[in-house]
Structures are given as structure tokens and as C-alpha cells.
Amino acid sequence: MNLKDITLGQFFPGNSFLHRLDPRMKLLGLICYLVALFLAQWFVTYGVMLLLLVWGCAVAHIRAKTLLGGMKPVIFLLIFTAVLNMFYTPGTPLVSFWIFTITYEGILHAFFMVVRIMMLICATFLLTYTTSPLSLTDGLESLLSPLNRVRVPVHELAMIMSIALRFIPTLIEETDKIMCAQRARGADFDSGGLIRKAKALIPLLVPLFISSFRRADELATAMECRCYHGGQGRTRMRELRLRPSDWLFLAAMIVVAVAIGVLGQSGL
Amino acid sequence: MTPIIQTKQLTHIYSPGTPFEHAALKGIDLTVDPGEYLAIIGRTGSGKSTLIQHLNGLLRPTSGQVLFDGEDIWSSKERTRQVRFQVGLVFQYPEYQLFEETVYRDIAFGPTNMGLSPDEVDHRVRQAARFVGLEDHTLEQSPFDLSGGQKRRVAIAGVIAMEPKVLILDEPTAGLDPAGAAQILGNIRAYHREKHAAIILVSHSMSEVAREAQRLVVFREGTIPYSGTPQEVFSHGAELEGMGLGVPEMTQVFARLRAMGYSVPASVYTVEQARDAILLARKGVQG
Amino acid sequence: MTEPILRTQDLTFRYTTAEGVAPTVLDCVNLTIEPGAFVAVLGHNGSGKSTFAKHLNAILLPSGGRVYVDGMDTTDEALLLDIRRTVGMVFQNPDNQIVASVVEEDVAFAPENLGVPSAEIRRRVDEALEAVGMTEYARHAPHLLSGGQKQRVAIAGVLAMRPRCIVLDEPTAMLDPVGRREVLDTICTLNQELGMTVVLITHHMDEAARAQRLVVMDNGRVVKDGPPAQVFQDVVGLRRLGLEVPDSVALMYELRQAGLDVPLDVLTPEDCARAVAQILPH
């Protein structure tokens, strides 16, 4: 496995409507979408949800292939859900063998369940694909700021998140380097049983920990030198400012959620 | 004489077939003789780091061959593993790879991986420690309690303890003060002299490679535009400067003197050579 | 007379360790640095030069004596932010001082901390990037830049505070020759064109030669202080301190040893070639 192939918090830069939306509204919009997804019942409501997703992809110029590619890690979960729903939904039996019975309702239920999970994941990906990690953190910080009153250190948490994002590539590079250096001294990370493999990681993990602590220490000093003293009195270069289009987007998403709820109630 | 290391049309392409595709080495033919002291110079990203990782089998060529002692290092899995011990590679800032509780155990990591007997490991650790000037009591200390320069010497000893026939060092003096740098270069010379090992020194410092190495190899964008003795390479002073490689200060001084119309040699690169050349030029007139 | 931008008065510093042993790192350092000066501080590893640098913006506080930044005592906690915005600090490893994952966001970090209004931050960020020649990289990710470029971003991050003085602790130690030249040229521009006071901690003699004033430290004390041309004349003394002189000076020294009458105060290859030309037959 090549460590450089791992992509975390992937973001595709662009300038589409979705890219330009305020990150807070995108987050709230996503919540509306997820709520609607759970209120959806039958083909009509699911169809509307799917249309919305397709519209989002088209607007953001993200290909369905890219989106579905991100599904790979959850394939197992999807199959598991499908099987479970297929066998454990009571109704009109279609096929029956040994102690298992597959029902007509079971198949439909499994289908909707899988579609629901897939759309849920796709919608979340659509958010991270169109929002830079930095503005996502900003958005979260701003949305959660009321929690400050109940002494949740929102600014600190957001700062931790953005520093983690900043250092992921640096640490991946460093891991690669230390691995190479130990391999040059005959270390073997690939063969042997689980215990041997775990033991072989010590020459990698110890230097990595030590260097991370050193980095953290130096970074803290550098931040102090640049007058960092917590979130108090801090301003931002890019203030988040809501435009009418942002409000419009949120209003539309709320309408969608309510409408899906009503339609779902009437069994559509 | 069989070269200890030879590369034949060595090419390496990173991330082939993606938009990030990048050829780091383009058909490199390089020969290293046993016991030779070679230096590789080039800008960051010129391909020198990629090259040295091929020489001990950490990277696999996209095309072309790497021979050690006349035989392809990829001919079998066991062969590759053996070559890794024969061609010792010291990475940049090697002190960051230390991990054991004591200096002794860290130096012993390589020899132990080779499967040597405990007695042989002990012998090699002590010998390697001597090469880099570590005292006996230091061996029982934690490597993390040492100074930066000492840590680096422990890391180098960890590679020397495998007694490689070729010792490759990537920027071994980076970030050290002049005294620390001089000490490490001295350690490398001692290993070269006593073990008759071939040395490959990768460096940015022109005056350093000019003083230490018998032969220089210049890298530029995955190719070797110049190689030869320091005199030969530094006669391309203007081109080297154009490539973003500083030439030694003395070479610059003598280039200026020649531009002013004095007939002084073009191949001067150390202070001693400069002094002798000036004294000789004066004597020529008086005598 | 103008107030010195930096002044240390009997500055002494000891580390307190768990065992209670307190080795002295700085020993009665008295230095005064005038606004607009370009001072290089030389010394081998462990001479105390980095510890000294960390006292100049209250990252460390003296165990004895005082440090004044533009007249402000660094032990006065109420003045901490004022001191740090007056004296900016750049460190050796550029990777460990860049906070954000976009260049311009990183440069904005300090003014954001200082509560500067957004429009003004934008202006400062653009100016700072311009000053270090990194404008075209404003939207880039720092980890994809070269070492020299990263270090220039780090300098821009400090400039955005509009400091009067910038202290650089071995800023080129991890860079290749091209990166070193980029960073050094940037530093010289700041000093010459913006009148910024520069304190450059280094062990590269050729870098020290570009300063107006050279301070040599050993064992926590200032052992030499003067213009580079004058300090470098003591070839033997510097070598005893584990330091080297530039090759040009070393050549002059060798020629003098051989009985020739040449000046020792040559700093650049040009000066050296001119001096040699004087003694060569045409």
C-alpha cells in the first residue's frame, strides 16, 4: 500500500453554485436532506431525493463515477443491510428454503434501505467535495458557537481540526521516510504473522511519535510568536457572510424536507 | 575490475498513468568502482534522492537495471535483501529514525536484522561506535538524551555497523555547525580508508564535495549533464551556476581573476590550491 | 538619540532541570540594537544563540537581567502582545511554523489573532506576500511548496503583524543553496527597502558576511562584536571557537602567512579577486 494514495477530506476546487454557498448553509442544507431521506417512503419521494442529488452533482461538475467510487469502503455494510432486510421483513413469501424466507416486502425494503444509505453517503460526499476543509471548519465553528455559552471550547476544537488537516500530508510524508530508513537497515514491515507485524511497527511508531511531539512543541511556540492567545478577540480575514442566495438555498431545503415528510405520510 | 554498482539505462517514473506522472530518472548510466569516493550534486528534485533509493533496492526501476557486483539486485527476493545490507543508505536527518532505548541497541538493529551471532553483533556495534567517535559510556545512554550532532553520528553508526561495501549518505552535514560537519566528514573518511568501501556522498555544498570526493556526478532533471574529477566539473562553473548550484568560492574568485585578464588556472576550488596557484604565479615572474 | 529597538541588560538565563542542576546558558549578555540595523549572531551549536533569540520576544524570560523591546520590559505580562507584534520570529523548520492549509490563510493567522478588521487583514496579507515574492502562490497548499518558498511564507506570516524587527533563528539551515539564496535575498530586501531591523542567527559565514554587524557568541557570552570585515580578521580566534571564516578571508590569511602583504577585510569573491590582482604580475 502506498501511503500517498490515501485521500482524506478530499476537496475538488471549483467555482460552482454549490462551491460558493456559505459552508453553514451547506451543512444545514445537508441536515435537511438527511432528514428528508428518512421521511421518504416510496418511489415518488425517493425519486425526488435522487433528482436533487443528480442536480447537485450536475451543478458541481462532479461525475457519478467519482461519487460511487467513494462507496467502496461501505460495500460490505450495504450488502449486510440488504441481506438482513431481505430475510427479516415479514410479508408475502416469494421464495422459501430451510429456515429462510424471502418476502416481496423484504426485497423492496432492502432496496430502499440500500438506496437510502447510498444517497446519504453521496450527499455527504457532495458537501466535502465542494467545501474546502478550512471553510468546513469555519462553518462548523460558527454553527456551534452558541455552545460556547455552555462552556464547550468550540474555537479550540475547530483549531485542532484545522491543524490536524494541515499536518496530515506532512505526517504521511514523514511516515514514508522513516519506513524507508528502517527498511534500509533490514526492517521488514510486510511479512510474518500479526504479532511479528505489530512488533515490526515499533521502529516506525517510536520515531513518528517523538517527531510529532517535537513538531507540536515547535508549532505551539511559532503560534505564540504570532500572537495566538485563544479565540478571544480573534477576527477572520474571510468573514462568513450570508447572501440572499444562501438563505434561498436553506429555505428550499426546508421546503423539500417538509414536502417529503407530507408525501411520505400519504404513502407515496 | 567489476564495478561495485552499475546502473544501465535506469529510468523511474512516479505515478505513471495519472495526471501526476513525473519522470524522476531518465536513462541513467552510472558506474561506481569499489573503494571509490563519489559525490552527487544537484538541486532538490533533480533525481538524486530517487537514484540512491534504487541503489539498495528501496525503489524498483520503471525500466533499466541496477547491478551490484555485476548481478541484478532484483534477480531474486533474497538477493534484494542481501544488497540492502551491502549498500548502506543513510537518509537526510537520520537522527529522526532512532527508536531504541539505548544507543547500543539502536546501532545493533541493522546487524541483528542481518541474522548475525550476538558476538558478531557486539563486535560490529563497538567498531561502528568507534568509527563515529562515540565513547563506550555513551552506548548505554538513551539516544534521545544526546545532542543533535551526537544523535546523527549514532544513526550513521547504525548503518556502518552493517559493514556495507557501499556507504551512501544523503546530506549528512545538513544543519550542523562547521565543527559538527567536519567531524562527520572525518568519520566517513575513516570508514572509507579502513574498510576500502565505496562512498557516495549526496550534498548541496560545492566546497564540501570538492574537498572530499574523487569524482563528482552532477544531476539535472533526472539526467547527468556532467561528471568527472572536481577540476573537470568545476570548469563548467558558469553552467553550474545557471543550474542553481553554487560553485566553490575559490572557483568564483579565480573565474573573476581570469575575466580581469590574469592567466590563472580554471580548476582551483580549495583555499590551499588557490594559495599555491597564486604563489606559483608570482614565482614564475620572479624566477 | 533614538530608543534602541532591542536592548539586553546583563541578560542571564539558566535552565532549571529536575535534578536541580542549573547550567548557565546565557551569561550577562549586554547588547543594544538600533532600529534599521542588520545584525548577524554567529556561534557553534550550543553557544546560546538560539536561547538568546527566544528572549527577544518573550518566548523565554530572563533568569537575571532585563530585555527591553522598544523600551518595553519583556517580563511585563501586560505588554506581551505588544512585544510580540513588534518583534517577529522565524524558525528553522518551515513545516513546523505554518498553521493553515492554504498559504494566504496562514499569512492571515497573526493579524487575525490581533483582532485586525477583515479588510485590513486582506490588505496586509497581500502586502506581505508581495514583499516576499509569493503573491502567485496565495491559494496554494503549503506542503507542496519548496523549502525556500515555505520559509518565505513563514516570513510573510510574520510581516503581516507589521513588526519593526524580525528575528530569524537559522532560517536557512534546512534549505538547499537555491532556497538559501531566496530567503537571504528576501531578508536583505526587508532590511534595505523597508528599513526593517533584522537579527539573523546563523552558522553560515557567507550569510553573516552580508550583515552590517556581527555578534559572535560562545558559552553564553558575547565574545566578538563589530562589522563583519573586522570580526573575520581574527581567523585563528574564530577557528578556536569552532567557526570558520569565508574562503576568501581564509585565502588572504594563508597568503599573509606566506609573507605577502594583503588586506584581511575582504568579504566577497569580488573583493578577494581585486586584492589578489594587486599582488599578481600582469
CSV table of N, CA and C in Angstrom, one decimal, chain A residues 2 180 183 190, chain B residues 7-16 22-25 49-67 72-81 83-84 89:
chain,number,residue,atom,x,y,z
A,2,ASN,N,0.5,2.2,-0.8
A,2,ASN,CA,1.3,3.4,-0.9
A,2,ASN,C,0.5,4.4,0.0
A,180,CYS,N,11.2,4.0,5.0
A,180,CYS,CA,12.4,3.7,4.0
A,180,CYS,C,13.6,3.6,4.8
A,183,ARG,N,13.7,0.3,6.6
A,183,ARG,CA,13.9,-0.8,5.6
A,183,ARG,C,15.4,-0.9,5.2
A,190,ASP,N,6.4,-6.2,6.0
A,190,ASP,CA,5.3,-6.8,5.2
A,190,ASP,C,5.1,-8.3,5.6
B,7,THR,N,24.4,1.2,-13.0
B,7,THR,CA,23.1,1.3,-13.4
B,7,THR,C,23.1,1.4,-14.9
B,8,LYS,N,22.1,0.7,-15.5
B,8,LYS,CA,22.0,0.6,-17.0
B,8,LYS,C,20.7,1.2,-17.4
B,9,GLN,N,20.7,2.3,-18.1
B,9,GLN,CA,19.5,3.0,-18.6
B,9,GLN,C,18.4,3.0,-17.6
B,10,LEU,N,18.8,3.4,-16.3
B,10,LEU,CA,17.9,3.4,-15.2
B,10,LEU,C,16.8,4.5,-15.4
B,11,THR,N,15.6,4.2,-15.4
B,11,THR,CA,14.5,5.1,-15.5
B,11,THR,C,13.5,4.9,-14.4
B,12,HIS,N,13.0,6.0,-13.8
B,12,HIS,CA,12.0,5.8,-12.8
B,12,HIS,C,10.9,6.9,-13.1
B,13,ILE,N,9.7,6.4,-13.2
B,13,ILE,CA,8.5,7.3,-13.4
B,13,ILE,C,7.6,7.2,-12.2
B,14,TYR,N,7.3,8.3,-11.5
B,14,TYR,CA,6.4,8.3,-10.4
B,14,TYR,C,5.0,8.4,-10.9
B,15,SER,N,4.0,7.8,-10.2
B,15,SER,CA,2.6,7.8,-10.5
B,15,SER,C,2.3,7.7,-12.0
B,16,PRO,N,2.8,6.6,-12.7
B,16,PRO,CA,2.6,6.5,-14.1
B,16,PRO,C,1.1,6.4,-14.4
B,22,HIS,N,5.5,11.7,-13.5
B,22,HIS,CA,6.7,12.5,-13.5
B,22,HIS,C,7.9,11.6,-13.6
B,23,ALA,N,8.7,11.8,-14.6
B,23,ALA,CA,9.9,11.0,-14.7
B,23,ALA,C,11.0,11.6,-13.9
B,24,ALA,N,11.4,10.9,-12.8
B,24,ALA,CA,12.5,11.4,-11.9
B,24,ALA,C,13.9,11.0,-12.4
B,25,LEU,N,14.0,9.9,-13.1
B,25,LEU,CA,15.3,9.5,-13.7
B,25,LEU,C,15.0,9.1,-15.1
B,49,SER,N,17.8,11.9,-4.9
B,49,SER,CA,17.3,11.0,-3.9
B,49,SER,C,16.6,9.8,-4.5
B,50,THR,N,16.0,9.9,-5.6
B,50,THR,CA,15.4,8.8,-6.3
B,50,THR,C,16.4,7.8,-6.7
B,51,LEU,N,17.6,8.3,-7.2
B,51,LEU,CA,18.6,7.4,-7.6
B,51,LEU,C,19.1,6.6,-6.4
B,52,ILE,N,19.5,7.2,-5.3
B,52,ILE,CA,20.1,6.5,-4.2
B,52,ILE,C,19.2,5.4,-3.7
B,53,GLN,N,17.9,5.7,-3.7
B,53,GLN,CA,16.9,4.7,-3.2
B,53,GLN,C,16.8,3.5,-4.2
B,54,HIS,N,17.3,3.6,-5.4
B,54,HIS,CA,17.4,2.5,-6.3
B,54,HIS,C,18.6,1.6,-6.0
B,55,LEU,N,19.6,2.3,-5.5
B,55,LEU,CA,20.9,1.5,-5.4
B,55,LEU,C,20.9,0.5,-4.4
B,56,ASN,N,20.0,0.6,-3.4
B,56,ASN,CA,19.8,-0.5,-2.4
B,56,ASN,C,18.5,-1.1,-2.4
B,57,GLY,N,17.8,-1.0,-3.5
B,57,GLY,CA,16.5,-1.7,-3.7
B,57,GLY,C,15.3,-1.2,-3.0
B,58,LEU,N,15.4,0.0,-2.5
B,58,LEU,CA,14.2,0.5,-1.9
B,58,LEU,C,13.1,0.9,-2.9
B,59,LEU,N,13.6,1.3,-4.1
B,59,LEU,CA,12.7,1.6,-5.2
B,59,LEU,C,13.0,0.7,-6.3
B,60,ARG,N,12.0,0.3,-7.1
B,60,ARG,CA,12.2,-0.6,-8.2
B,60,ARG,C,12.2,0.2,-9.5
B,61,PRO,N,13.2,0.0,-10.4
B,61,PRO,CA,13.2,0.7,-11.6
B,61,PRO,C,11.9,0.6,-12.5
B,62,THR,N,11.5,1.6,-13.1
B,62,THR,CA,10.4,1.5,-14.1
B,62,THR,C,10.9,0.8,-15.3
B,63,SER,N,12.2,1.1,-15.7
B,63,SER,CA,12.9,0.3,-16.7
B,63,SER,C,14.4,0.5,-16.5
B,64,GLY,N,15.1,-0.4,-17.1
B,64,GLY,CA,16.6,-0.4,-16.9
B,64,GLY,C,16.9,-1.3,-15.7
B,65,GLN,N,18.2,-1.3,-15.4
B,65,GLN,CA,18.8,-2.2,-14.4
B,65,GLN,C,19.7,-1.6,-13.4
B,66,VAL,N,19.7,-2.2,-12.2
B,66,VAL,CA,20.7,-1.8,-11.2
B,66,VAL,C,21.5,-3.1,-10.9
B,67,LEU,N,22.8,-3.0,-11.1
B,67,LEU,CA,23.7,-4.2,-10.8
B,67,LEU,C,24.5,-3.9,-9.6
B,72,ASP,N,22.2,-8.3,-11.2
B,72,ASP,CA,21.0,-7.5,-11.0
B,72,ASP,C,20.5,-7.7,-9.5
B,73,ILE,N,20.2,-6.5,-8.9
B,73,ILE,CA,19.8,-6.6,-7.5
B,73,ILE,C,18.4,-7.2,-7.3
B,74,TRP,N,17.6,-7.2,-8.5
B,74,TRP,CA,16.2,-7.7,-8.4
B,74,TRP,C,16.1,-9.1,-8.9
B,75,SER,N,17.3,-9.8,-9.0
B,75,SER,CA,17.2,-11.2,-9.6
B,75,SER,C,16.4,-12.1,-8.7
B,76,SER,N,16.5,-11.9,-7.4
B,76,SER,CA,15.7,-12.8,-6.5
B,76,SER,C,15.4,-12.0,-5.2
B,77,LYS,N,14.4,-12.4,-4.5
B,77,LYS,CA,14.0,-11.7,-3.3
B,77,LYS,C,15.1,-11.6,-2.3
B,78,GLU,N,15.8,-12.8,-2.1
B,78,GLU,CA,16.9,-12.9,-1.2
B,78,GLU,C,18.0,-12.0,-1.6
B,79,ARG,N,18.3,-11.9,-2.9
B,79,ARG,CA,19.3,-11.0,-3.4
B,79,ARG,C,19.1,-9.6,-3.0
B,80,THR,N,17.8,-9.1,-3.2
B,80,THR,CA,17.5,-7.8,-2.9
B,80,THR,C,17.7,-7.5,-1.4
B,81,ARG,N,17.4,-8.5,-0.6
B,81,ARG,CA,17.5,-8.3,0.9
B,81,ARG,C,19.0,-8.2,1.2
B,83,VAL,N,21.4,-7.2,-0.7
B,83,VAL,CA,22.0,-6.0,-1.3
B,83,VAL,C,21.7,-4.8,-0.3
B,84,ARG,N,20.6,-4.9,0.3
B,84,ARG,CA,20.2,-3.8,1.3
B,84,ARG,C,21.3,-3.7,2.4
B,89,LEU,N,22.5,2.8,3.4
B,89,LEU,CA,21.9,4.1,3.0
B,89,LEU,C,21.6,4.9,4.2
